[in-house]
Amino acid sequence: MARILITSALPYINGVKHLGNLVGSMLPSDTYARYMRQRGHEVLAICATDEHGTPAELAAAKAGKPVAEYCAEMWAVQKKLGEGFRLSFDWFGRSSSKQNHHLTQHLAGKLWEAGLIEERMERQVYSKADGRFLPDRYIEGTCPNCGYERARGDQCEHCTKQLDPTDLINPRSAISGSTDLEVRETKHLYLRQSQMRQKLEDWIETKTDWPILTTSIAKKWLRDGDGLQDRGITRDLDWGIPVRRGEDDWPGMEGKVFYVWFDAPIEYIGSTAEWAEGTGQPDAAWERWWRTERGAADVRYVQFMAKDNIPFHTLSFPVTIMGSGEDWKLVDFIKGFNWLTYDGGKFSTSQGRGVFMDDALDILPSDYWRWWLLSNAPEGSDSDFTWESFQTGVNKDLADVLGNFVSRVTKFCRSKFSEAVPEGGAPGALEAELAAELDKRIAAYNAAMEAIDIRRSANELRAIWVAGNEYLQKAAPWTAFKTDPDAAAVSTRVGLNLIRLYAILSRPFVPDASDAMFEALGLPADTENDWPASAEAALSALPPGHAFTVPEVLFAKITDDARDVMAARFAGDS
């Protein structure tokens, strides 16, 4: 039994996440965690809300609430939506937790002692009306490139050009709207990443099993231009983790907080500490996952994230961990994802374009979304969500292949035999052929899941469903029953056992359908862990006489009219 630590990139606190955010980290991490638990491994799956930084303050101000109150409310919303999508995190924490405060300040102190943090003077925009320095996103103005009048100080949302606040025409405060701005000097802390360049490069070179997407982005940041740059890790904000050296004050840093990208990855550790406290366990419980001298050396640590997060997890966070000089666990495998686009363009909250997690659950059950997103996961390249593709995936894969199989077998058995596994007959050549095909397919499915190849795993799972359908077509128990009831009993018995097998194998992808299949077969929840040692054994696991019930329709088809209504609803502003 292995010990596997799994972390998903933290969803940002400023609003409900869209389907691209979901499939970019949280959903595949859940699928992998579910699979590994079912294989008998000890798994700890961790996530949390990322609550600090400028966007949190702006979102709270827009909502007319104190930022702490806003973050607490949005954490509850995001946690509930995650549960709605059946995300099985062992803990869903908050980067504003006391644990993350302590760990961030502790690690900053260690990095300072190691000479990897230095103080530097910067020139930043100051708003007299607001009485504060303004981070880039707190400054708005007209883009000098395209003329868009609401460009931010870091980037124009309209033309995507990267900007500095001083590039903007007629700049103003995003807080008060004041144009009474000036440039002043302020002191900040920088993480001296450049000092760790060779150590990072040597470490990354050992990760020969990492996806190409992950290593290519990491190496680009290491080698392009002047190479790995030092990075500012403090900001002039009210909301965040106060700058301290462990338990000590940091002279000259009064009123400043750590930059969100410094403290957010540390929350992986912080959230694990939250988990220990929240479940009534001592510190040793979380330390055995993170401190190599206390048991974490035996842990396999896997991270899931979208590609924009890769530089921070391959470079900045490892610099923090390595540079501290302490015995922290480093990541073993980073699974990066490309983008999910929406009908050829971007998801947009402001324009009402695309499906967000709350609306998705209002429309259809979570399994519909889980299956399409995972079977189309943006791994090798970007994926595009279209309503036609979604309809096809639901109707052909879930309704026609899986759902129809379950319905046909249970209804036929009830009508011709009873609501119990039928007796009679013995397996023959057709059953042996099926077992051989399933052994091959299950092995391929296992290999794909072990490799965290999500799309290939979904394809192999679908092939397992298809194999059962093809067997049923060849065996044709509805025809055989007329002349050879024993032969019909054999194929019906095999069909019922296939439902049990499907319930087990499908659980990482469609857990609610798995529950429904287990319930119909009268099996306890822990049956999910009965991973098949061989297809032959799996096809006879349910003995004759085992009772079952005919379940409700597992998956309803999406009609063309329903598809068109949904497409129009989420098309966004024209």
PDB file of N, CA and C in Angstrom, residues 364-439:
ATOM      1  N   LEU A 364     -28.163  19.986 -14.834  1.00  0.00           N
ATOM      2  CA  LEU A 364     -28.029  18.535 -14.961  1.00  0.00           C
ATOM      3  C   LEU A 364     -27.215  17.985 -13.789  1.00  0.00           C
ATOM      4  N   PRO A 365     -27.370  16.691 -13.464  1.00  0.00           N
ATOM      5  CA  PRO A 365     -26.583  16.086 -12.389  1.00  0.00           C
ATOM      6  C   PRO A 365     -25.079  16.124 -12.684  1.00  0.00           C
ATOM      7  N   SER A 366     -24.297  16.022 -11.636  1.00  0.00           N
ATOM      8  CA  SER A 366     -22.849  16.202 -11.762  1.00  0.00           C
ATOM      9  C   SER A 366     -22.191  15.183 -12.676  1.00  0.00           C
ATOM     10  N   ASP A 367     -22.693  13.947 -12.718  1.00  0.00           N
ATOM     11  CA  ASP A 367     -22.046  12.922 -13.541  1.00  0.00           C
ATOM     12  C   ASP A 367     -22.022  13.301 -15.015  1.00  0.00           C
ATOM     13  N   TYR A 368     -23.026  13.977 -15.510  1.00  0.00           N
ATOM     14  CA  TYR A 368     -23.068  14.391 -16.913  1.00  0.00           C
ATOM     15  C   TYR A 368     -21.855  15.280 -17.218  1.00  0.00           C
ATOM     16  N   TRP A 369     -21.628  16.245 -16.328  1.00  0.00           N
ATOM     17  CA  TRP A 369     -20.519  17.176 -16.519  1.00  0.00           C
ATOM     18  C   TRP A 369     -19.178  16.488 -16.281  1.00  0.00           C
ATOM     19  N   ARG A 370     -19.111  15.694 -15.229  1.00  0.00           N
ATOM     20  CA  ARG A 370     -17.858  15.000 -14.915  1.00  0.00           C
ATOM     21  C   ARG A 370     -17.397  14.174 -16.116  1.00  0.00           C
ATOM     22  N   TRP A 371     -18.313  13.412 -16.690  1.00  0.00           N
ATOM     23  CA  TRP A 371     -17.909  12.521 -17.777  1.00  0.00           C
ATOM     24  C   TRP A 371     -17.407  13.313 -18.979  1.00  0.00           C
ATOM     25  N   TRP A 372     -18.164  14.321 -19.399  1.00  0.00           N
ATOM     26  CA  TRP A 372     -17.719  15.048 -20.592  1.00  0.00           C
ATOM     27  C   TRP A 372     -16.396  15.763 -20.332  1.00  0.00           C
ATOM     28  N   LEU A 373     -16.262  16.422 -19.206  1.00  0.00           N
ATOM     29  CA  LEU A 373     -15.045  17.174 -18.915  1.00  0.00           C
ATOM     30  C   LEU A 373     -13.830  16.260 -18.841  1.00  0.00           C
ATOM     31  N   LEU A 374     -13.958  15.130 -18.179  1.00  0.00           N
ATOM     32  CA  LEU A 374     -12.819  14.223 -18.025  1.00  0.00           C
ATOM     33  C   LEU A 374     -12.483  13.510 -19.329  1.00  0.00           C
ATOM     34  N   SER A 375     -13.489  13.115 -20.076  1.00  0.00           N
ATOM     35  CA  SER A 375     -13.225  12.419 -21.342  1.00  0.00           C
ATOM     36  C   SER A 375     -12.719  13.373 -22.417  1.00  0.00           C
ATOM     37  N   ASN A 376     -12.828  14.680 -22.157  1.00  0.00           N
ATOM     38  CA  ASN A 376     -12.299  15.700 -23.070  1.00  0.00           C
ATOM     39  C   ASN A 376     -11.278  16.595 -22.369  1.00  0.00           C
ATOM     40  N   ALA A 377     -10.637  16.088 -21.347  1.00  0.00           N
ATOM     41  CA  ALA A 377      -9.701  16.897 -20.553  1.00  0.00           C
ATOM     42  C   ALA A 377      -8.627  17.520 -21.445  1.00  0.00           C
ATOM     43  N   PRO A 378      -8.312  18.798 -21.233  1.00  0.00           N
ATOM     44  CA  PRO A 378      -7.323  19.491 -22.074  1.00  0.00           C
ATOM     45  C   PRO A 378      -5.885  19.142 -21.689  1.00  0.00           C
ATOM     46  N   GLU A 379      -5.467  17.970 -22.071  1.00  0.00           N
ATOM     47  CA  GLU A 379      -4.135  17.503 -21.684  1.00  0.00           C
ATOM     48  C   GLU A 379      -3.078  17.865 -22.734  1.00  0.00           C
ATOM     49  N   GLY A 380      -3.125  17.227 -23.899  1.00  0.00           N
ATOM     50  CA  GLY A 380      -2.123  17.506 -24.923  1.00  0.00           C
ATOM     51  C   GLY A 380      -2.291  18.864 -25.565  1.00  0.00           C
ATOM     52  N   SER A 381      -3.489  19.396 -25.561  1.00  0.00           N
ATOM     53  CA  SER A 381      -3.774  20.695 -26.158  1.00  0.00           C
ATOM     54  C   SER A 381      -5.050  21.244 -25.522  1.00  0.00           C
ATOM     55  N   ASP A 382      -5.432  22.452 -25.900  1.00  0.00           N
ATOM     56  CA  ASP A 382      -6.681  23.019 -25.402  1.00  0.00           C
ATOM     57  C   ASP A 382      -7.865  22.188 -25.898  1.00  0.00           C
ATOM     58  N   SER A 383      -8.938  22.162 -25.111  1.00  0.00           N
ATOM     59  CA  SER A 383     -10.191  21.524 -25.517  1.00  0.00           C
ATOM     60  C   SER A 383     -11.266  22.598 -25.608  1.00  0.00           C
ATOM     61  N   ASP A 384     -12.251  22.351 -26.437  1.00  0.00           N
ATOM     62  CA  ASP A 384     -13.316  23.329 -26.621  1.00  0.00           C
ATOM     63  C   ASP A 384     -14.657  22.719 -26.250  1.00  0.00           C
ATOM     64  N   PHE A 385     -15.349  23.364 -25.331  1.00  0.00           N
ATOM     65  CA  PHE A 385     -16.690  22.917 -24.972  1.00  0.00           C
ATOM     66  C   PHE A 385     -17.687  23.465 -25.973  1.00  0.00           C
ATOM     67  N   THR A 386     -18.445  22.567 -26.599  1.00  0.00           N
ATOM     68  CA  THR A 386     -19.586  22.969 -27.412  1.00  0.00           C
ATOM     69  C   THR A 386     -20.781  22.154 -26.951  1.00  0.00           C
ATOM     70  N   TRP A 387     -21.965  22.705 -27.128  1.00  0.00           N
ATOM     71  CA  TRP A 387     -23.161  21.993 -26.680  1.00  0.00           C
ATOM     72  C   TRP A 387     -23.422  20.753 -27.527  1.00  0.00           C
ATOM     73  N   GLU A 388     -23.006  20.766 -28.786  1.00  0.00           N
ATOM     74  CA  GLU A 388     -23.170  19.590 -29.627  1.00  0.00           C
ATOM     75  C   GLU A 388     -22.285  18.446 -29.125  1.00  0.00           C
ATOM     76  N   SER A 389     -21.039  18.780 -28.772  1.00  0.00           N
ATOM     77  CA  SER A 389     -20.125  17.751 -28.252  1.00  0.00           C
ATOM     78  C   SER A 389     -20.614  17.217 -26.907  1.00  0.00           C
ATOM     79  N   PHE A 390     -21.089  18.124 -26.063  1.00  0.00           N
ATOM     80  CA  PHE A 390     -21.598  17.709 -24.762  1.00  0.00           C
ATOM     81  C   PHE A 390     -22.802  16.786 -24.929  1.00  0.00           C
ATOM     82  N   GLN A 391     -23.731  17.145 -25.787  1.00  0.00           N
ATOM     83  CA  GLN A 391     -24.908  16.319 -26.038  1.00  0.00           C
ATOM     84  C   GLN A 391     -24.510  14.941 -26.549  1.00  0.00           C
ATOM     85  N   THR A 392     -23.564  14.908 -27.474  1.00  0.00           N
ATOM     86  CA  THR A 392     -23.111  13.624 -28.027  1.00  0.00           C
ATOM     87  C   THR A 392     -22.465  12.759 -26.952  1.00  0.00           C
ATOM     88  N   GLY A 393     -21.609  13.355 -26.118  1.00  0.00           N
ATOM     89  CA  GLY A 393     -20.950  12.592 -25.065  1.00  0.00           C
ATOM     90  C   GLY A 393     -21.926  11.996 -24.074  1.00  0.00           C
ATOM     91  N   VAL A 394     -22.930  12.783 -23.686  1.00  0.00           N
ATOM     92  CA  VAL A 394     -23.933  12.302 -22.738  1.00  0.00           C
ATOM     93  C   VAL A 394     -24.801  11.220 -23.381  1.00  0.00           C
ATOM     94  N   ASN A 395     -25.316  11.500 -24.574  1.00  0.00           N
ATOM     95  CA  ASN A 395     -26.271  10.582 -25.197  1.00  0.00           C
ATOM     96  C   ASN A 395     -25.626   9.273 -25.626  1.00  0.00           C
ATOM     97  N   LYS A 396     -24.471   9.342 -26.261  1.00  0.00           N
ATOM     98  CA  LYS A 396     -23.853   8.122 -26.791  1.00  0.00           C
ATOM     99  C   LYS A 396     -23.124   7.323 -25.713  1.00  0.00           C
ATOM    100  N   ASP A 397     -22.323   8.015 -24.909  1.00  0.00           N
ATOM    101  CA  ASP A 397     -21.515   7.283 -23.921  1.00  0.00           C
ATOM    102  C   ASP A 397     -22.336   6.887 -22.692  1.00  0.00           C
ATOM    103  N   LEU A 398     -22.974   7.872 -22.082  1.00  0.00           N
ATOM    104  CA  LEU A 398     -23.647   7.608 -20.806  1.00  0.00           C
ATOM    105  C   LEU A 398     -25.008   6.951 -20.989  1.00  0.00           C
ATOM    106  N   ALA A 399     -25.839   7.503 -21.862  1.00  0.00           N
ATOM    107  CA  ALA A 399     -27.197   6.967 -22.014  1.00  0.00           C
ATOM    108  C   ALA A 399     -27.215   5.681 -22.838  1.00  0.00           C
ATOM    109  N   ASP A 400     -26.614   5.712 -24.033  1.00  0.00           N
ATOM    110  CA  ASP A 400     -26.700   4.555 -24.931  1.00  0.00           C
ATOM    111  C   ASP A 400     -25.824   3.387 -24.502  1.00  0.00           C
ATOM    112  N   VAL A 401     -24.609   3.678 -24.067  1.00  0.00           N
ATOM    113  CA  VAL A 401     -23.670   2.582 -23.773  1.00  0.00           C
ATOM    114  C   VAL A 401     -23.817   2.082 -22.340  1.00  0.00           C
ATOM    115  N   LEU A 402     -23.653   2.958 -21.340  1.00  0.00           N
ATOM    116  CA  LEU A 402     -23.700   2.506 -19.946  1.00  0.00           C
ATOM    117  C   LEU A 402     -25.131   2.370 -19.440  1.00  0.00           C
ATOM    118  N   GLY A 403     -25.897   3.451 -19.511  1.00  0.00           N
ATOM    119  CA  GLY A 403     -27.250   3.431 -18.954  1.00  0.00           C
ATOM    120  C   GLY A 403     -28.148   2.407 -19.605  1.00  0.00           C
ATOM    121  N   ASN A 404     -28.102   2.297 -20.923  1.00  0.00           N
ATOM    122  CA  ASN A 404     -28.954   1.345 -21.635  1.00  0.00           C
ATOM    123  C   ASN A 404     -28.604  -0.093 -21.283  1.00  0.00           C
ATOM    124  N   PHE A 405     -27.307  -0.365 -21.082  1.00  0.00           N
ATOM    125  CA  PHE A 405     -26.900  -1.720 -20.707  1.00  0.00           C
ATOM    126  C   PHE A 405     -27.522  -2.118 -19.371  1.00  0.00           C
ATOM    127  N   VAL A 406     -27.413  -1.241 -18.395  1.00  0.00           N
ATOM    128  CA  VAL A 406     -27.953  -1.528 -17.063  1.00  0.00           C
ATOM    129  C   VAL A 406     -29.458  -1.750 -17.143  1.00  0.00           C
ATOM    130  N   SER A 407     -30.134  -0.919 -17.889  1.00  0.00           N
ATOM    131  CA  SER A 407     -31.589  -1.032 -18.016  1.00  0.00           C
ATOM    132  C   SER A 407     -31.998  -2.330 -18.703  1.00  0.00           C
ATOM    133  N   ARG A 408     -31.339  -2.656 -19.808  1.00  0.00           N
ATOM    134  CA  ARG A 408     -31.709  -3.853 -20.576  1.00  0.00           C
ATOM    135  C   ARG A 408     -31.536  -5.128 -19.751  1.00  0.00           C
ATOM    136  N   VAL A 409     -30.392  -5.230 -19.084  1.00  0.00           N
ATOM    137  CA  VAL A 409     -30.094  -6.467 -18.347  1.00  0.00           C
ATOM    138  C   VAL A 409     -31.058  -6.645 -17.173  1.00  0.00           C
ATOM    139  N   THR A 410     -31.239  -5.601 -16.382  1.00  0.00           N
ATOM    140  CA  THR A 410     -32.097  -5.754 -15.197  1.00  0.00           C
ATOM    141  C   THR A 410     -33.561  -5.966 -15.575  1.00  0.00           C
ATOM    142  N   LYS A 411     -34.037  -5.254 -16.575  1.00  0.00           N
ATOM    143  CA  LYS A 411     -35.435  -5.417 -16.984  1.00  0.00           C
ATOM    144  C   LYS A 411     -35.683  -6.776 -17.625  1.00  0.00           C
ATOM    145  N   PHE A 412     -34.740  -7.249 -18.417  1.00  0.00           N
ATOM    146  CA  PHE A 412     -34.900  -8.572 -19.033  1.00  0.00           C
ATOM    147  C   PHE A 412     -34.930  -9.666 -17.977  1.00  0.00           C
ATOM    148  N   CYS A 413     -34.000  -9.574 -17.009  1.00  0.00           N
ATOM    149  CA  CYS A 413     -33.952 -10.600 -15.972  1.00  0.00           C
ATOM    150  C   CYS A 413     -35.247 -10.606 -15.166  1.00  0.00           C
ATOM    151  N   ARG A 414     -35.740  -9.437 -14.835  1.00  0.00           N
ATOM    152  CA  ARG A 414     -36.987  -9.357 -14.072  1.00  0.00           C
ATOM    153  C   ARG A 414     -38.156  -9.974 -14.847  1.00  0.00           C
ATOM    154  N   SER A 415     -38.210  -9.720 -16.142  1.00  0.00           N
ATOM    155  CA  SER A 415     -39.358 -10.203 -16.926  1.00  0.00           C
ATOM    156  C   SER A 415     -39.283 -11.698 -17.231  1.00  0.00           C
ATOM    157  N   LYS A 416     -38.072 -12.238 -17.406  1.00  0.00           N
ATOM    158  CA  LYS A 416     -37.951 -13.645 -17.818  1.00  0.00           C
ATOM    159  C   LYS A 416     -37.565 -14.584 -16.680  1.00  0.00           C
ATOM    160  N   PHE A 417     -36.919 -14.072 -15.674  1.00  0.00           N
ATOM    161  CA  PHE A 417     -36.504 -14.915 -14.550  1.00  0.00           C
ATOM    162  C   PHE A 417     -37.151 -14.367 -13.265  1.00  0.00           C
ATOM    163  N   SER A 418     -36.492 -13.436 -12.627  1.00  0.00           N
ATOM    164  CA  SER A 418     -37.011 -12.795 -11.409  1.00  0.00           C
ATOM    165  C   SER A 418     -36.060 -11.659 -11.062  1.00  0.00           C
ATOM    166  N   GLU A 419     -36.312 -11.030  -9.934  1.00  0.00           N
ATOM    167  CA  GLU A 419     -35.380  -9.991  -9.500  1.00  0.00           C
ATOM    168  C   GLU A 419     -34.284 -10.621  -8.641  1.00  0.00           C
ATOM    169  N   ALA A 420     -33.646 -11.580  -9.209  1.00  0.00           N
ATOM    170  CA  ALA A 420     -32.513 -12.265  -8.579  1.00  0.00           C
ATOM    171  C   ALA A 420     -31.641 -12.835  -9.686  1.00  0.00           C
ATOM    172  N   VAL A 421     -30.360 -13.005  -9.384  1.00  0.00           N
ATOM    173  CA  VAL A 421     -29.431 -13.568 -10.373  1.00  0.00           C
ATOM    174  C   VAL A 421     -29.890 -14.981 -10.716  1.00  0.00           C
ATOM    175  N   PRO A 422     -30.099 -15.274 -12.006  1.00  0.00           N
ATOM    176  CA  PRO A 422     -30.655 -16.582 -12.379  1.00  0.00           C
ATOM    177  C   PRO A 422     -29.651 -17.724 -12.276  1.00  0.00           C
ATOM    178  N   GLU A 423     -30.169 -18.908 -12.032  1.00  0.00           N
ATOM    179  CA  GLU A 423     -29.359 -20.115 -12.021  1.00  0.00           C
ATOM    180  C   GLU A 423     -29.405 -20.768 -13.393  1.00  0.00           C
ATOM    181  N   GLY A 424     -28.542 -21.788 -13.571  1.00  0.00           N
ATOM    182  CA  GLY A 424     -28.581 -22.598 -14.783  1.00  0.00           C
ATOM    183  C   GLY A 424     -27.459 -22.290 -15.738  1.00  0.00           C
ATOM    184  N   GLY A 425     -27.020 -23.348 -16.454  1.00  0.00           N
ATOM    185  CA  GLY A 425     -26.011 -23.214 -17.487  1.00  0.00           C
ATOM    186  C   GLY A 425     -24.620 -22.990 -16.934  1.00  0.00           C
ATOM    187  N   ALA A 426     -23.645 -23.026 -17.834  1.00  0.00           N
ATOM    188  CA  ALA A 426     -22.245 -22.827 -17.479  1.00  0.00           C
ATOM    189  C   ALA A 426     -21.591 -21.926 -18.521  1.00  0.00           C
ATOM    190  N   PRO A 427     -20.632 -21.125 -18.114  1.00  0.00           N
ATOM    191  CA  PRO A 427     -19.948 -20.244 -19.070  1.00  0.00           C
ATOM    192  C   PRO A 427     -19.302 -21.052 -20.187  1.00  0.00           C
ATOM    193  N   GLY A 428     -19.263 -20.468 -21.359  1.00  0.00           N
ATOM    194  CA  GLY A 428     -18.676 -21.138 -22.511  1.00  0.00           C
ATOM    195  C   GLY A 428     -17.664 -20.251 -23.215  1.00  0.00           C
ATOM    196  N   ALA A 429     -17.528 -20.486 -24.518  1.00  0.00           N
ATOM    197  CA  ALA A 429     -16.510 -19.783 -25.305  1.00  0.00           C
ATOM    198  C   ALA A 429     -16.771 -18.284 -25.359  1.00  0.00           C
ATOM    199  N   LEU A 430     -18.026 -17.892 -25.446  1.00  0.00           N
ATOM    200  CA  LEU A 430     -18.351 -16.470 -25.536  1.00  0.00           C
ATOM    201  C   LEU A 430     -17.966 -15.734 -24.257  1.00  0.00           C
ATOM    202  N   GLU A 431     -18.181 -16.384 -23.120  1.00  0.00           N
ATOM    203  CA  GLU A 431     -17.821 -15.780 -21.830  1.00  0.00           C
ATOM    204  C   GLU A 431     -16.293 -15.725 -21.669  1.00  0.00           C
ATOM    205  N   ALA A 432     -15.610 -16.750 -22.168  1.00  0.00           N
ATOM    206  CA  ALA A 432     -14.146 -16.749 -22.105  1.00  0.00           C
ATOM    207  C   ALA A 432     -13.572 -15.630 -22.972  1.00  0.00           C
ATOM    208  N   GLU A 433     -14.200 -15.428 -24.119  1.00  0.00           N
ATOM    209  CA  GLU A 433     -13.769 -14.350 -25.015  1.00  0.00           C
ATOM    210  C   GLU A 433     -13.969 -12.992 -24.352  1.00  0.00           C
ATOM    211  N   LEU A 434     -15.107 -12.824 -23.684  1.00  0.00           N
ATOM    212  CA  LEU A 434     -15.382 -11.575 -22.972  1.00  0.00           C
ATOM    213  C   LEU A 434     -14.369 -11.348 -21.857  1.00  0.00           C
ATOM    214  N   ALA A 435     -14.083 -12.389 -21.077  1.00  0.00           N
ATOM    215  CA  ALA A 435     -13.139 -12.260 -19.966  1.00  0.00           C
ATOM    216  C   ALA A 435     -11.761 -11.846 -20.468  1.00  0.00           C
ATOM    217  N   ALA A 436     -11.334 -12.427 -21.580  1.00  0.00           N
ATOM    218  CA  ALA A 436     -10.022 -12.080 -22.134  1.00  0.00           C
ATOM    219  C   ALA A 436      -9.984 -10.628 -22.580  1.00  0.00           C
ATOM    220  N   GLU A 437     -11.068 -10.188 -23.231  1.00  0.00           N
ATOM    221  CA  GLU A 437     -11.141  -8.793 -23.676  1.00  0.00           C
ATOM    222  C   GLU A 437     -11.151  -7.849 -22.480  1.00  0.00           C
ATOM    223  N   LEU A 438     -11.895  -8.203 -21.438  1.00  0.00           N
ATOM    224  CA  LEU A 438     -11.960  -7.346 -20.262  1.00  0.00           C
ATOM    225  C   LEU A 438     -10.630  -7.281 -19.531  1.00  0.00           C
ATOM    226  N   ASP A 439      -9.933  -8.404 -19.428  1.00  0.00           N
ATOM    227  CA  ASP A 439      -8.616  -8.390 -18.785  1.00  0.00           C
ATOM    228  C   ASP A 439      -7.679  -7.423 -19.495  1.00  0.00           C
TER     229      ASP A 439
END
